[in-house]
Every structure is written in C-alpha cells, then in structure tokens.
XYZ file of C-alpha atoms in Angstrom:
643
model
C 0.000 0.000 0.000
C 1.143 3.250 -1.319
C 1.053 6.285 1.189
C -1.554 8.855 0.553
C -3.449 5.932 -1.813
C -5.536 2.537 -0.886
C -6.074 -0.925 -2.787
C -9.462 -1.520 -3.270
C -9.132 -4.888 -3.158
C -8.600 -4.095 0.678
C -12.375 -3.602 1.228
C -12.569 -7.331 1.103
C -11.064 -7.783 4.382
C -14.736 -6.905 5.441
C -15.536 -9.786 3.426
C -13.011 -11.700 4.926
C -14.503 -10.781 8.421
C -18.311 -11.337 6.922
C -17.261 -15.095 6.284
C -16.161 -15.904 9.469
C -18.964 -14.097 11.406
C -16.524 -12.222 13.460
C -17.802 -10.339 16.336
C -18.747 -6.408 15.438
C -15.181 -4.694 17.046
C -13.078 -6.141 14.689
C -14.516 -4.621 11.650
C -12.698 -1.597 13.591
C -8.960 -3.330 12.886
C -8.985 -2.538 9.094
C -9.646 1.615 10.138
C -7.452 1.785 12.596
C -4.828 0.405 10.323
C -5.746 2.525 7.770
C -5.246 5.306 10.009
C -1.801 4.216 11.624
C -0.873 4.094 7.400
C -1.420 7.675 6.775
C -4.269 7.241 4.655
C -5.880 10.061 3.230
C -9.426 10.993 4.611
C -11.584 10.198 1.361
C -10.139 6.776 1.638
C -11.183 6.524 4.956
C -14.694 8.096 4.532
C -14.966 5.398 1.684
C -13.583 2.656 4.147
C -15.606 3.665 7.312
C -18.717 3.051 4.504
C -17.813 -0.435 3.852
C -17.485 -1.216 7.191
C -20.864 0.267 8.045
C -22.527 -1.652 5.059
C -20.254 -4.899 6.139
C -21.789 -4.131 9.634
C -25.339 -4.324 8.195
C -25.153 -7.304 6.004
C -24.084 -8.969 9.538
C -26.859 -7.625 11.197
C -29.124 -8.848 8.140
C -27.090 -12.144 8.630
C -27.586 -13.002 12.419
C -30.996 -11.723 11.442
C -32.568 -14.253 8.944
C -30.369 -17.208 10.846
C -32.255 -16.092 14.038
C -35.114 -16.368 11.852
C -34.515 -19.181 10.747
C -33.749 -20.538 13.995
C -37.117 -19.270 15.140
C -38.984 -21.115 11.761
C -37.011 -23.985 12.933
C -38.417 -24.386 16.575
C -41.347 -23.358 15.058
C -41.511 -26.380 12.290
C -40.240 -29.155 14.755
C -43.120 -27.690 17.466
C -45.843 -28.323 14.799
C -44.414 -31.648 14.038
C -44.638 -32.466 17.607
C -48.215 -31.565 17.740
C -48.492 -33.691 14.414
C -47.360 -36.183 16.473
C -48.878 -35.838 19.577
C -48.693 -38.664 22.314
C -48.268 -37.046 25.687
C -49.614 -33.334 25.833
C -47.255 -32.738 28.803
C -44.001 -33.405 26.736
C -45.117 -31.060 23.848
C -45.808 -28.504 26.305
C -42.741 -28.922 28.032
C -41.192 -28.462 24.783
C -42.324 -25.614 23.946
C -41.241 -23.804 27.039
C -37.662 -25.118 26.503
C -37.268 -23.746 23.003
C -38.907 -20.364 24.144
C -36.258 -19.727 26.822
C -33.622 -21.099 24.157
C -35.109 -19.014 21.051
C -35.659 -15.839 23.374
C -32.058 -16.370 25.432
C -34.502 -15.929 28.309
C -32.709 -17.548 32.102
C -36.411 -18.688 32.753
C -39.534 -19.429 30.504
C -42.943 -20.983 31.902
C -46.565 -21.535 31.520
C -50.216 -21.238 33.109
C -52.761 -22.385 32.271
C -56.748 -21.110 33.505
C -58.525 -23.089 36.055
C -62.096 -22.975 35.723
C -62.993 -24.288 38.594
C -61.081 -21.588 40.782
C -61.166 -19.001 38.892
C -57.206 -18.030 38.669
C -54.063 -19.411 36.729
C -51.634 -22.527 37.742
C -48.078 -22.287 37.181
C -48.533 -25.651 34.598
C -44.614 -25.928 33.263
C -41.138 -24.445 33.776
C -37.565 -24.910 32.307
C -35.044 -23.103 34.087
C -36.909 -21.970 37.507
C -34.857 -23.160 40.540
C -37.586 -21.873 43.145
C -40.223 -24.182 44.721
C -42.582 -21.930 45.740
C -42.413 -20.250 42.055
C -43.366 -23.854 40.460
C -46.233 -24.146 42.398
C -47.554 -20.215 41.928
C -51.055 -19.529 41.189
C -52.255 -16.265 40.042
C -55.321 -14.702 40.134
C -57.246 -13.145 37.183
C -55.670 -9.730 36.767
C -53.135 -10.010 39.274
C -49.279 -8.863 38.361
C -48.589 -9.298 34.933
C -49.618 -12.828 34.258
C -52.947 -12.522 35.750
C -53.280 -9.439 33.559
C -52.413 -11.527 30.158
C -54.826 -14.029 31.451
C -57.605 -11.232 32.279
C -56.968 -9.286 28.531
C -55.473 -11.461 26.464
C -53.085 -9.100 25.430
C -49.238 -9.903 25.330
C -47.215 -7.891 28.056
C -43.667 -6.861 28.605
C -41.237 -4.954 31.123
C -37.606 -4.994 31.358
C -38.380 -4.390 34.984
C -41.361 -6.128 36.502
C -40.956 -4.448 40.512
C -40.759 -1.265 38.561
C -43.117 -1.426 36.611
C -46.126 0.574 38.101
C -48.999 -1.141 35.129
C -49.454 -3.989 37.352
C -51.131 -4.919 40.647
C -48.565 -6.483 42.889
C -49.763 -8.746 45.488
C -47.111 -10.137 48.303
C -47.620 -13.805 47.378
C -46.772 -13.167 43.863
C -43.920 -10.661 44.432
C -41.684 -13.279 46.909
C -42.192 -15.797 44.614
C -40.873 -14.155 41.764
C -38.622 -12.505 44.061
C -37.407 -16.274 44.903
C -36.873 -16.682 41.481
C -34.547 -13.647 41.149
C -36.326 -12.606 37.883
C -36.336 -8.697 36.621
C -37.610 -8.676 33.134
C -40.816 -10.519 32.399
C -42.605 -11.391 28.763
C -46.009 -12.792 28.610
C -48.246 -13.821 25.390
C -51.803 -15.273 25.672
C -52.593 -18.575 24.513
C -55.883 -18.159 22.739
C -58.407 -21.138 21.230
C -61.040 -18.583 19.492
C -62.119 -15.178 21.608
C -60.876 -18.061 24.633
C -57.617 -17.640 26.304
C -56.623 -20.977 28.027
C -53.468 -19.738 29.450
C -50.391 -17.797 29.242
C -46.394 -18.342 27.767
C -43.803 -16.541 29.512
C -40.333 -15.733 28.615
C -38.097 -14.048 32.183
C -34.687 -12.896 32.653
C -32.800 -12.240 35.723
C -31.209 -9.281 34.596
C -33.242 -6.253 33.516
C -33.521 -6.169 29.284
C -36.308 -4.872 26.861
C -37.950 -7.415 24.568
C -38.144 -6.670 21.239
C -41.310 -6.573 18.800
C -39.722 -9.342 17.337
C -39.284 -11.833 20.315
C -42.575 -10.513 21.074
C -44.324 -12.105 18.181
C -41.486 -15.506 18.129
C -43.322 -15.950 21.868
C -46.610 -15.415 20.861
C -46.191 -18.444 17.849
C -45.432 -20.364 20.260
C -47.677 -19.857 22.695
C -50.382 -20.695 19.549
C -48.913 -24.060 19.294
C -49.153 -24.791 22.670
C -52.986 -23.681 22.781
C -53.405 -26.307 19.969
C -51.816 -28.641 21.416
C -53.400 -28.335 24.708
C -56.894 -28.466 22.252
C -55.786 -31.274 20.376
C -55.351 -33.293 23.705
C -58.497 -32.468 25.103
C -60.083 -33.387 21.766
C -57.931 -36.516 21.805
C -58.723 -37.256 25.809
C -62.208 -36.822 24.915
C -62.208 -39.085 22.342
C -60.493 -41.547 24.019
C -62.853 -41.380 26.894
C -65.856 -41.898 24.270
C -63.802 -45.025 22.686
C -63.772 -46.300 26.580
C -67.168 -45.767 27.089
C -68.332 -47.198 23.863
C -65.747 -50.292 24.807
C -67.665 -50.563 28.277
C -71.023 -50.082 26.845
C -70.000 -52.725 24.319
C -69.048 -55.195 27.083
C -71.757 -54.398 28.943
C -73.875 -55.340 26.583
C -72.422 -58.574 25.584
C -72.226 -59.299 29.414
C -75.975 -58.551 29.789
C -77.255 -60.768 26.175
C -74.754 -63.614 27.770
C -77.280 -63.315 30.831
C -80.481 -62.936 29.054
C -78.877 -65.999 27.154
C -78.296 -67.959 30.309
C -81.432 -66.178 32.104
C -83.308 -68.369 28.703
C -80.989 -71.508 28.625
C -82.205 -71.972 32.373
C -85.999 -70.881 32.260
C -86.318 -73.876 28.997
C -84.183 -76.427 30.644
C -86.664 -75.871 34.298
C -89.790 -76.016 32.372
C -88.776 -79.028 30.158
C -87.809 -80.532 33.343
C -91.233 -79.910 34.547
C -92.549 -80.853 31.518
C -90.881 -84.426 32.204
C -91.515 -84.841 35.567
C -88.099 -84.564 37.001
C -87.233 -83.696 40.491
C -85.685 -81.483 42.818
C -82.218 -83.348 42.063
C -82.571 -81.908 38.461
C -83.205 -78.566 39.420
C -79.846 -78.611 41.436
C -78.097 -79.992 38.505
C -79.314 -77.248 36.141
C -78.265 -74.421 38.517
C -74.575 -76.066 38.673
C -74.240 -76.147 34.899
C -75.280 -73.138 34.501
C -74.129 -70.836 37.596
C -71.689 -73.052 38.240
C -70.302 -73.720 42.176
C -72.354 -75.816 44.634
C -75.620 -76.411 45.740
C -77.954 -78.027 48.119
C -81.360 -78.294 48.280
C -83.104 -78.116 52.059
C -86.623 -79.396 52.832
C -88.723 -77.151 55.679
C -86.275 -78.368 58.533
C -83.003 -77.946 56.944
C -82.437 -81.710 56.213
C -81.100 -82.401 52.663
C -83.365 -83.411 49.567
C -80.494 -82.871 46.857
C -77.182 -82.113 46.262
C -74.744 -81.171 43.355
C -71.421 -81.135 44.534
C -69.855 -79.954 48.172
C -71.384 -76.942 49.538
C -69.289 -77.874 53.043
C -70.500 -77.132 56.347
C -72.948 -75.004 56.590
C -74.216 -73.283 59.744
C -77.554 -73.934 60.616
C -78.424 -70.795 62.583
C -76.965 -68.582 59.708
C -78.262 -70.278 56.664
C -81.974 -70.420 58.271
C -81.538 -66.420 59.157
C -80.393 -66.002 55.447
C -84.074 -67.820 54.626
C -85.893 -65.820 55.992
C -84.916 -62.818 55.217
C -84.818 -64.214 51.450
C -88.452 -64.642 52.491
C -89.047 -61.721 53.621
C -87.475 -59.513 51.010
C -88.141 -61.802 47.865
C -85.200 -62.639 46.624
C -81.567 -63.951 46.803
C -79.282 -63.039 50.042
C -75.450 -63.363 50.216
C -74.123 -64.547 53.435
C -70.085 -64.945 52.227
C -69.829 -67.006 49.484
C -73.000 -68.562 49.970
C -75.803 -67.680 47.920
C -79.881 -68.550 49.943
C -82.916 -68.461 48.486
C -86.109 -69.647 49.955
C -88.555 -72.055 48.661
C -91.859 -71.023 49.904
C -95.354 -71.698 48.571
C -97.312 -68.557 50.171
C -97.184 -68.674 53.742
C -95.702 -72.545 53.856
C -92.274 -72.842 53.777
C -91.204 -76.013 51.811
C -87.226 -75.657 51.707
C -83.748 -73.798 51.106
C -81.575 -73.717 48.235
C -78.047 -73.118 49.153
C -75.585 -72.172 45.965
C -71.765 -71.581 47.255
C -70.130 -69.935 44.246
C -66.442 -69.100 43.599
C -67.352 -65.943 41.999
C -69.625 -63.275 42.628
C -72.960 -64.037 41.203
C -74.442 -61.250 39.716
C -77.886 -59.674 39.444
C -79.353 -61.526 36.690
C -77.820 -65.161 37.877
C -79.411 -63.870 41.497
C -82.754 -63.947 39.558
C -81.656 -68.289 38.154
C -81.608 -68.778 41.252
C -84.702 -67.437 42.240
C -86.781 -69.021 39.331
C -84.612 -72.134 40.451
C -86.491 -71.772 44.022
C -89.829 -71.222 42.234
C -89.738 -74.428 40.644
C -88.423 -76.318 43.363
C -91.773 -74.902 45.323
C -93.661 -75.826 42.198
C -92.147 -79.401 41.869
C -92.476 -80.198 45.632
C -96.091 -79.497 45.524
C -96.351 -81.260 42.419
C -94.803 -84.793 44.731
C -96.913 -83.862 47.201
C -100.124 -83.812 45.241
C -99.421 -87.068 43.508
C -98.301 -88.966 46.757
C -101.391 -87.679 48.640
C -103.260 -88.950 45.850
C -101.389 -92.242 45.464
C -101.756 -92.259 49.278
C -105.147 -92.133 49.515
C -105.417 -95.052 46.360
C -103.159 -97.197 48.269
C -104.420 -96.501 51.883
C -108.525 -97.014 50.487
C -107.296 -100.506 49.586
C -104.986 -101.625 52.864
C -108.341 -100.140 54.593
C -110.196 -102.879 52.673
C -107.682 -105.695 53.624
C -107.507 -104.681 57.311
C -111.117 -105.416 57.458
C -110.988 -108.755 56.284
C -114.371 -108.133 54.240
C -113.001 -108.686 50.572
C -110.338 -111.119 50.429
C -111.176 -112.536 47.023
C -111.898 -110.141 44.444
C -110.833 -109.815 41.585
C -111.519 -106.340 41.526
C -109.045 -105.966 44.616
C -105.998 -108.039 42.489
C -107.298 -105.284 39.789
C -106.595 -102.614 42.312
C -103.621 -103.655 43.235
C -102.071 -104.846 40.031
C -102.543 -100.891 38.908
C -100.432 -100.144 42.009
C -98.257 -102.280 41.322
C -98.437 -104.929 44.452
C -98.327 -108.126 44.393
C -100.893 -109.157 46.595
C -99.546 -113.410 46.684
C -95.995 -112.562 47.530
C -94.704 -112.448 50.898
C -95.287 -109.576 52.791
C -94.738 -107.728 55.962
C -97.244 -105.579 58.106
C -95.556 -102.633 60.142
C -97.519 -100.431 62.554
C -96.052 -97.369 63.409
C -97.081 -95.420 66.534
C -95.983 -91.723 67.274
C -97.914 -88.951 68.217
C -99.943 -87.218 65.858
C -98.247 -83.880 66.300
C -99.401 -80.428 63.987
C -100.519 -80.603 59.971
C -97.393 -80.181 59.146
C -96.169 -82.950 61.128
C -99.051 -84.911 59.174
C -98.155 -83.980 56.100
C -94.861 -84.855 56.842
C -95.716 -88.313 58.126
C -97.736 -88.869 54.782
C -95.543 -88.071 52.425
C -92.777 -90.055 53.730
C -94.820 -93.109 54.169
C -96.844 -92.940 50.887
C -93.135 -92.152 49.108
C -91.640 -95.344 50.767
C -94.712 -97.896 50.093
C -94.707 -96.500 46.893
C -90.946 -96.825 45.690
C -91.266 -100.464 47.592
C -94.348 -101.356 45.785
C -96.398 -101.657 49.014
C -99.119 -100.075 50.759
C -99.712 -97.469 53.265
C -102.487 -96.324 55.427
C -103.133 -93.752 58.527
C -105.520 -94.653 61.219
C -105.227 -91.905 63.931
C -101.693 -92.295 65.508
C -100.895 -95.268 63.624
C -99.143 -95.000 60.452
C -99.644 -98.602 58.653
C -97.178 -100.120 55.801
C -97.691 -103.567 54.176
C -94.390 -103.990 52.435
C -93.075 -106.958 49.903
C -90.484 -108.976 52.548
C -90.086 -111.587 54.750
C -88.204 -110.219 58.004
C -90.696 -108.493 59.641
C -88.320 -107.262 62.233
C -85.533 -105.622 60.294
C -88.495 -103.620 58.046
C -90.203 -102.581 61.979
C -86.587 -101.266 63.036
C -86.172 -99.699 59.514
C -89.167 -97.429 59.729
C -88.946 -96.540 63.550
C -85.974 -95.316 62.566
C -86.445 -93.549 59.002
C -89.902 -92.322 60.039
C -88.236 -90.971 63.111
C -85.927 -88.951 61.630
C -88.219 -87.347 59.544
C -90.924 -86.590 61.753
C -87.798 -85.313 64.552
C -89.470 -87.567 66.999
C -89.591 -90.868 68.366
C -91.531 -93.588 66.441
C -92.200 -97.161 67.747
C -92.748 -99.929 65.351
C -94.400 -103.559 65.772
C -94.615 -105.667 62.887
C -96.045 -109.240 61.684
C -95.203 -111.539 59.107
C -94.780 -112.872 56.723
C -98.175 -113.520 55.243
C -99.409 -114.245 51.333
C -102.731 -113.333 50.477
C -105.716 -110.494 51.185
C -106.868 -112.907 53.985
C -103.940 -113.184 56.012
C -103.213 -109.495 56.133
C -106.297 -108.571 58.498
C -104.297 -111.407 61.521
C -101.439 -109.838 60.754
C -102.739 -106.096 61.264
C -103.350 -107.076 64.746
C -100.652 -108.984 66.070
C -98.262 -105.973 64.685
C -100.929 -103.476 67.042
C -99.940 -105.849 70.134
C -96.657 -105.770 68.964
C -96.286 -102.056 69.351
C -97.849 -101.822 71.999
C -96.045 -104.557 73.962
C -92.934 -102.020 73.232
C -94.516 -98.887 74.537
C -95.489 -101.012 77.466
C -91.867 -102.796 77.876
C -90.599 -98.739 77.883
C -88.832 -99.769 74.177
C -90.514 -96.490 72.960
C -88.582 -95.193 69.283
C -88.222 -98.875 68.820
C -89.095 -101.868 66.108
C -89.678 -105.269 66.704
C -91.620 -108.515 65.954
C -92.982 -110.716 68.077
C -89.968 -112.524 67.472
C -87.670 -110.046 68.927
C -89.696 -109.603 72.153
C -89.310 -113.381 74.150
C -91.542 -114.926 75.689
C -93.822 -111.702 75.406
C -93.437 -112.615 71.783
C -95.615 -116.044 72.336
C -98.121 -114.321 74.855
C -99.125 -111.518 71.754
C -98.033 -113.861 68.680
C -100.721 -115.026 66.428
C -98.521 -117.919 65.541
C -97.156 -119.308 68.882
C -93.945 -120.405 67.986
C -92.525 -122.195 71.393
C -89.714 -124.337 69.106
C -88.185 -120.954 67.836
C -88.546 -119.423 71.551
C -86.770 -122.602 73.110
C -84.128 -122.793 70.154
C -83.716 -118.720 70.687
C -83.088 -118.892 74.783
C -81.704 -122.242 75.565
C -80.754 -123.703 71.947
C -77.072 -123.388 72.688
C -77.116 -125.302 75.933
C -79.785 -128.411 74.556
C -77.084 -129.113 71.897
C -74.554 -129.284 73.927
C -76.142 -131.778 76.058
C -77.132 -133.711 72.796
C -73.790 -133.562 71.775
C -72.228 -134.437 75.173
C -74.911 -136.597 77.374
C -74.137 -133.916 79.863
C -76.744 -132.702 82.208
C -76.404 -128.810 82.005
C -80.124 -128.267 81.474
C -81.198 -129.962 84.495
C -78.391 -128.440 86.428
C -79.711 -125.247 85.211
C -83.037 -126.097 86.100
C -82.524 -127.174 89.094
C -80.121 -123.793 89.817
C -82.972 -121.453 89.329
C -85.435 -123.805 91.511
C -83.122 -123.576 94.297
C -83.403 -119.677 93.857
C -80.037 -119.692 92.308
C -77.857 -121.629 95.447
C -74.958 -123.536 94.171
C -74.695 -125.145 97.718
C -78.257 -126.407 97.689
C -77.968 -127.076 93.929
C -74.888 -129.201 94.830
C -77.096 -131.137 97.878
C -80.008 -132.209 94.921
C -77.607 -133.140 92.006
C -75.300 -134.843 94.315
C -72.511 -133.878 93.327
C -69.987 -130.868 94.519
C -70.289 -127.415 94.387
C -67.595 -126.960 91.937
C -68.867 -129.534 90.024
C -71.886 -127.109 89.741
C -69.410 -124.151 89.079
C -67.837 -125.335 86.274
C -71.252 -126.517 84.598
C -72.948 -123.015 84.957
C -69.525 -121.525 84.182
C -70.048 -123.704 81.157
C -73.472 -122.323 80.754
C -72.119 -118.770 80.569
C -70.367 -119.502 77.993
C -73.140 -121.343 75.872
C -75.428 -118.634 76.336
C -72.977 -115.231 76.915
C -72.367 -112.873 79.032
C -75.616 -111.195 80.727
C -77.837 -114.760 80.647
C -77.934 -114.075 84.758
C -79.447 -110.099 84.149
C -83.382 -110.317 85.619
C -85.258 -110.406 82.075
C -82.903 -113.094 80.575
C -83.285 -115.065 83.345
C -86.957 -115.280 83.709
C -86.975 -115.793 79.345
C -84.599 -118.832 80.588
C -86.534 -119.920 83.007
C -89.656 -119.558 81.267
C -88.139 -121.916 77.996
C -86.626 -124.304 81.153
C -90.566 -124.868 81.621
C -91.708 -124.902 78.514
C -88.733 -127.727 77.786
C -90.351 -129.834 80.580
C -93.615 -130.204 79.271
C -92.029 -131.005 75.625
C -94.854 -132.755 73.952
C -97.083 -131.008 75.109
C -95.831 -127.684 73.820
C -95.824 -129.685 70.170
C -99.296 -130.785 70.506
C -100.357 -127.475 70.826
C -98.474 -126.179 67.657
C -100.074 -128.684 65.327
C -102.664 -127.468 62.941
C -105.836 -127.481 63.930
C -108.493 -129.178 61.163
C-alpha cells in the first residue's frame, strides 16, 4: 500500500470478516490500520462506509439465521403436535425452546382453572424456586394474571418497577425467589378463549423486542393447539372407553339374558318331564356353576350337586328368611340362599356356594330355580297324597278282612303295582300325631316309601300302617322306627307281623303288629321296632302264631345241643339252679354232686349262652323256655294245625 493511496481490493477484508462471522469490534482493525498508514481521509470516509454496510449485512445475517432458527423451533413444534402422544411433553417443549429461542434464564406456563377461577403455574424450564413452580395467580393479578384477564401480550424490562401492574405479596416473593427482573407474557388463545399464558423471564433487567414478542406469541399458539388437540384426543379416548364398556356391557348382559333363557327352557322341560328337585340342582350347577344343596322345611337335605361344606344352621336359616321376607336372593359370604316357599308354607332352602360373585341376573336363576323347586315339591306332594289315599282305600279294605277274594281288589292292586300273593310284611307305626305339618310330613314319607317299595300305606289316627313286599318283619319294623323318626324329629315305635301271602292273612297280621307295638310302649322300648320274634316270651303271649320251638331254640338252643352232643346234664343243672333260687350249695345237695362240680357246669353255661344270661329279664326268658322244655310234647301238641 502506497502512502496517501488505498487498494481496493482491501475492502474485502470486510468480506473476509463477513465469512467468518466475526464479532462487530473487529470490523474496527482494518480503520485503525488505515489510520496508523497515513491514509488520506476520502479513503477513509470510503472505508468507514464499507465497514458500516459490512456491519449491516451482519446484522441482516444473524438476522434471517435467528429467523430461521425461530422457523425452525417453530416447524419441529408443529411436528410435535403432528405427532402428539403425551400433551405434557409437547408442552414442556415448547417452554424449553422459548427460553432457548428468546435467550430468556427462565420461561414458563399457566394455564386457567375454571374451577377456581385463577391461573396454575402448569410448566417451567429453568426456575430453581419451589414456591415459584407451584404459583397460582389470580385473574388480573401482576402481569400474568393481567395476560390471562386481557389477552393481550405484556412486557417490562423491569417487573418491581413497573407501576402497570397490581402487585400482590404472594406473587412478588415468589418471583422474588426466582430472582427474575424482566418478564414477557403472550396469551394462549383457542377462538375469543384464552386458556393460558407463555412466559419468557430474565434475571437481569432487558427490553424485549417486537420481534421476540411475536417468536413468543407463535409459540404460545402451538401450545394452545396442542393443549386443544389433547383435550379433543382425551375426549375421544374417553368416548372409545365408554363405547368399549357399553360394548361389554352389553355382551355381558345378552350372555345373561342368554343364560337367564338356557335356564328358564331347561326348568320347564324338566317340569314338563316330571323330574325332580335333584334336576333342578343340577341345572343351577351347569349353569351358575359352584355348589348347591337343596333343604326341605327343617333344613335336612333333599339334593345335592357337589360340596357346599358345612354349613351353619343358625346362619343359613336367618339367610331364609330374610330371602323370604325380602323376595329374593341373600349373600351370606360365598353362599348364595334363596327360599322355597309356597305362600305362607315354607317347603325348603336352596343353598348355591359360588367361587365368583354371582351377579344380578344369575341372582334372579336362582330365584326361578327356588320357584320351581316350590312348584315341583307341591307337584310330589299332590301325587303322593293322591297315590296315598289309592293305596291306603285298599290296605283299609284288607284290614277289614271283608273282601279277600276279588278280583276287583288283584285289579286294584295290580294298577299299584303290588303283588298281593308274595310275601309280605305288616308294620304299625305309633308316634304322636303332632301339627298338619307334622301330618303332612308323616304322609308323604310313608306314601313315598310304600310306593318306591311297591307296598301299601295307610293312617288310622296315631298309627301309620305299611304292608311292604319282605319276609323279616323285624328288620323292616326297626327300619321305619328309625327312618320315620328322623323325619318326623321324633320318636316312632314300630311292631310288625309276618310274613303272610294273600288279602286274607293281612287282616291277623294287622293285629298282632298293634300288640306288637304296643307290647314295646309297654316294655318302655318307645322309638323302637320289633316282631314278636324279637320280644321273648312276650313274643308267644301276643303272637298269632305261637312259635314255642323258635322261643326254646332262641333262649336255651345253645345249651340243649350241647347236652345232645355231650350226654351232659347242664339243662337240668340249670333247672334245678334257678329252683333252688339260684344256690350252688343247695344245687350241689339235689344233684349230688360238689359245688364246683356245679361251678364249672354253669360256668359252662355262661359260655353257651354269653355274658348277661344271669341279668333279671334273661333269666326269667330262661326260666320260662326251662318250663316250657319240661312239658315237651305237650308244647308240640299245641303247635299242630288245627283241622
């Protein structure tokens, strides 16, 4: 470079600096060189001017790439809204890039409450302060609260300064906290609405330019979209759910309605058929599932399908009635009551224990479940009351002896299904005659076992009277004292007689099975059954058919054989043992022989006969067959025939 003169080609050092974005102060260097050269002052009015128009091309420069910056944030926050999947990551976002885009220490958000009628600090990036996160402001208080309230942006490099808004304390320490100076607000507007408000907050006090004013403002547009777009996409997710529920409601209710059908045709076919409580139980089961058992009136058993486990009396008989009282099903745990009830009468329980919860509509299976039951046990009841009273108008013929060889009685019977020629047995049952229900009770169980026995039953005041096919009248006397009994709850004493073959033996019968009872009420054997066999020597007294062979061979047979056997003399020593009033010395003195001799043969007794042949009753049965042995043909005479 020539003194006094300047290259042109020096201006491009401002080029030089241009390309390398260097900072502002050194497009001062090439002056102040120019200067120290001694170059003359047009040159350097000509050089100042390319650094001034260098100087604004930078400025135009940092410009559109701040612009572009801001386009940039701007792109990539609509593509997160494009994208939306959690409203509280765009949001948070959106914050970030303010503070970034705005080289602001702080930026944050609040959005309206409704409900309260304020702002709610809703996100920050950069806030260090507790109480500041967790801010609310009130409509028109400080300059948040006034964004919210207009919906007008507002800035001031210095907020405490700044006498355009309404301070309050609460607001004040909190931003205080926070250290911030200069504050920048923007609404966030859906419509005429504004839902909330973007801030932008330095530390340091600094004006805001038109331009970061509006950069704020785009933003704080997104974020009111995407705050929309959630609630449009929350609300439509909450119609999807309850479209989903409604849908599975639905199919939950038509699979009831379905099963609510299925059970209402299977009951009534089963009605249809005839079937029986057992069925009913067995639908339930399939259908409900779980466990269940069917109780008559007094909480004994009449079905079953599967284990329902212990129950508790007391509780599942509270659970009836109030099942009764309220008209349908009641949970007591896992157990599921309903009563069976015909008006007023009570007829039974069902008892369903379910693994799951059984809902509304199963409640109501259930209940039809208990209907039918009611409707099935009358339905038995009927039909053995009438069977009963077929079968009990022709045992009342037979007992009276009247009509013995009809053929109109075989006819009768043959429709009942009784054989009138084969062996039977006649049982008279005695028990008190207790309330209707007890009758009922007492009928039903009777007519149900002559029927499923082929037999016949009949009721003459206290006495409940069976003629049943068999020929051991004592086991069938001790079999319904004891079945009869435990329905009825009460004792029941049975005599029998038999067996007999034929209408005209049945009348005999009849009333040695009367003396047979009543020989056990008298004996104090009440809730008893027995023959005449089974009572002794009483037996022969009240027996029709005296048989003394069958006593002797029932209270001595033992010891006879053994003196047939042996040629020994027990009998007589036993004889003469209870003559002497039971005195083995004066038993010794009569047989001759020694007492010992006479201990070892009643020792030899007692084992012949077992233990207990000494108690009072065996002993006078003993004695009485000792007698009865003496006179020996005698005793057959009288058991022959007579012409």
């Amino acid at each position: 470079m020539i003194k006094g003169t300047m290259d042109p080609m020096s201006c491009t050092v401002f080029l030089e600096l241009l390309a390398r974005e260097a900072p502002p102060v050194e497009f001062e260097a090439p002056l102040v060189e120019a200067r120290a050269a001694g170059v003359a002052p047009e040159l350097l009015a000509e050089l100042d001017r390319a650094k001034l128009a260098a100087l604004r091309v930078r400025a135009l420069l940092e410009h559109r790439a701040r612009r572009e910056a801001e386009l940039s944030a701007l792109f990539e926050t609509a593509g997160d809204l494009a994208g939306l999947r959690d409203v509280g990551a765009v949001l948070e976002a959106i914050v970030r890039r303010a503070r970034r885009l705005l080289h602001a220490d702080v930026s944050y958000m609040t959005l309206h409450d409704a409900d309260r009628g304020d702002t709610y600090m809703r996100v920050t990036d950069g806030s260090v302060s507790a109480a500041f996160r967790a801010l609310r402001l009130p409509m028109g208080a400080g300059l948040g609260g006034l964004v919210a309230q207009t919906g007008t942006p507002y800035a001031s490099p210095d907020y405490f300064a700044d006498e355009r808004f309404r301070h309050r304390t609460h607001i004040d320490v909190a931003v205080k906290e926070e250290a911030l100076v200069a504050i920048l607000g923007v609404p966030m507007r859906l419509g005429a609405q504004t839902i909330g408000v973007l801030f932008a907050a330095n530390r340091s006090a600094r004006p805001f330019a038109q331009e970061e004013v509006a950069l704020l403002a785009s933003l704080g547009a997104h974020a009111a979209v995407a705050l929309d777009n959630a609630r449009l996409l929350e609300e439509t997710r909450t119609a999807l759910g309850e479209l989903s529920s409604a849908n599975q409601l639905i199919q939950a209710r038509s699979a009831a309605v379905e099963r609510a059908a299925q059970a209402h045709d299977r009951m009534t076919g089963l009605v249809v058929r005839g079937g029986g409580v057992e069925d009913v139980a067995a639908v339930v089961t399939d259908i409900l599932g779980g466990a269940l058992i069917v109780l008559d009136a007094d909480g004994r058993a009449l079905a079953a399908v599967g284990s329902v486990g212990d129950l508790d009396d007391a509780e599942v008989a509270g659970a009836a009635a109030a099942s009764r009282g309220l008209g349908r099903t009641v949970r007591r745990g896992d157990l599921w009551v309903a009563s069976v009830a015909s008006g007023q009468e009570i007829l039974g329980t069902l008892v369903l224990r379910a693994p799951d919860e059984v809902s509304g509509t199963d409640q109501r299976i259930l209940e039809r479940a208990a209907l039918v039951t009611a409707l099935l046990l009358l339905f038995r009841r009927t039909a053995a009351a009438a069977e009963g009273r077929v079968r009990g108008e022709l045992l009342d013929d037979l007992l009276t002896g009247r009509i013995t060889h009809s053929d109109a009685l075989y006819g009768r019977a043959r429709l009942l299904g009784v054989d009138l020629d084969a062996p039977h047995v006649l049982v008279v049952a005695r028990h008190r005659a207790g309330d209707p229900a007890s009758r009922r009770r007492t009928a039903f169980w009777a007519s149900s076992d002559a029927a499923s026995r082929h037999g016949l039953v009949a009721a003459r005041g206290e006495e409940t009277i069976l003629l049943l096919p068999g020929v051991h009248p004592g086991a069938a006397a001790q079999r319904v004292a004891k079945e009869l009994g435990a329905s009825l709850g009460t004792a029941v004493t049975a005599g029998a007689a038999g067996p007999v073959q034929g209408p005209a033996a049945v009348a005999g019968a009849y009333r040695e099975a009367r003396r047979c009872a009543e020989a056990l009420l008298s004996l104090g054997r009440a809730g008893e059954g027995a023959s005449c066999d089974e009572l002794g020597f009483v037996g022969l007294l009240i027996g029709q058919d005296r048989d003394v062979a069958g006593f002797l061979e029932s209270a001595l047979g033992p010891v006879l054989a053994y003196d047939r056997r042996r040629g020994t003399a027990l009998v007589h020593t036993l004889d003469t043992y209870f003559g002497t009033g039971a005195s083995l010395s004066r038993t010794a003195e009569r047989l001759h022989i020694h007492v010992n001799t006479v201990t070892q043969r009643l020792d030899r007794v007692g084992r012949l006969l077992g233990d207990g042949w000494q108690a009072p009753e065996r002993a006078l049965e003993i004695q009485l067959a000792l007698r009865l042995n003496r006179l020996g043909p005698l005793t057959r005479r009288s058991e022959q025939p007579k012409d």
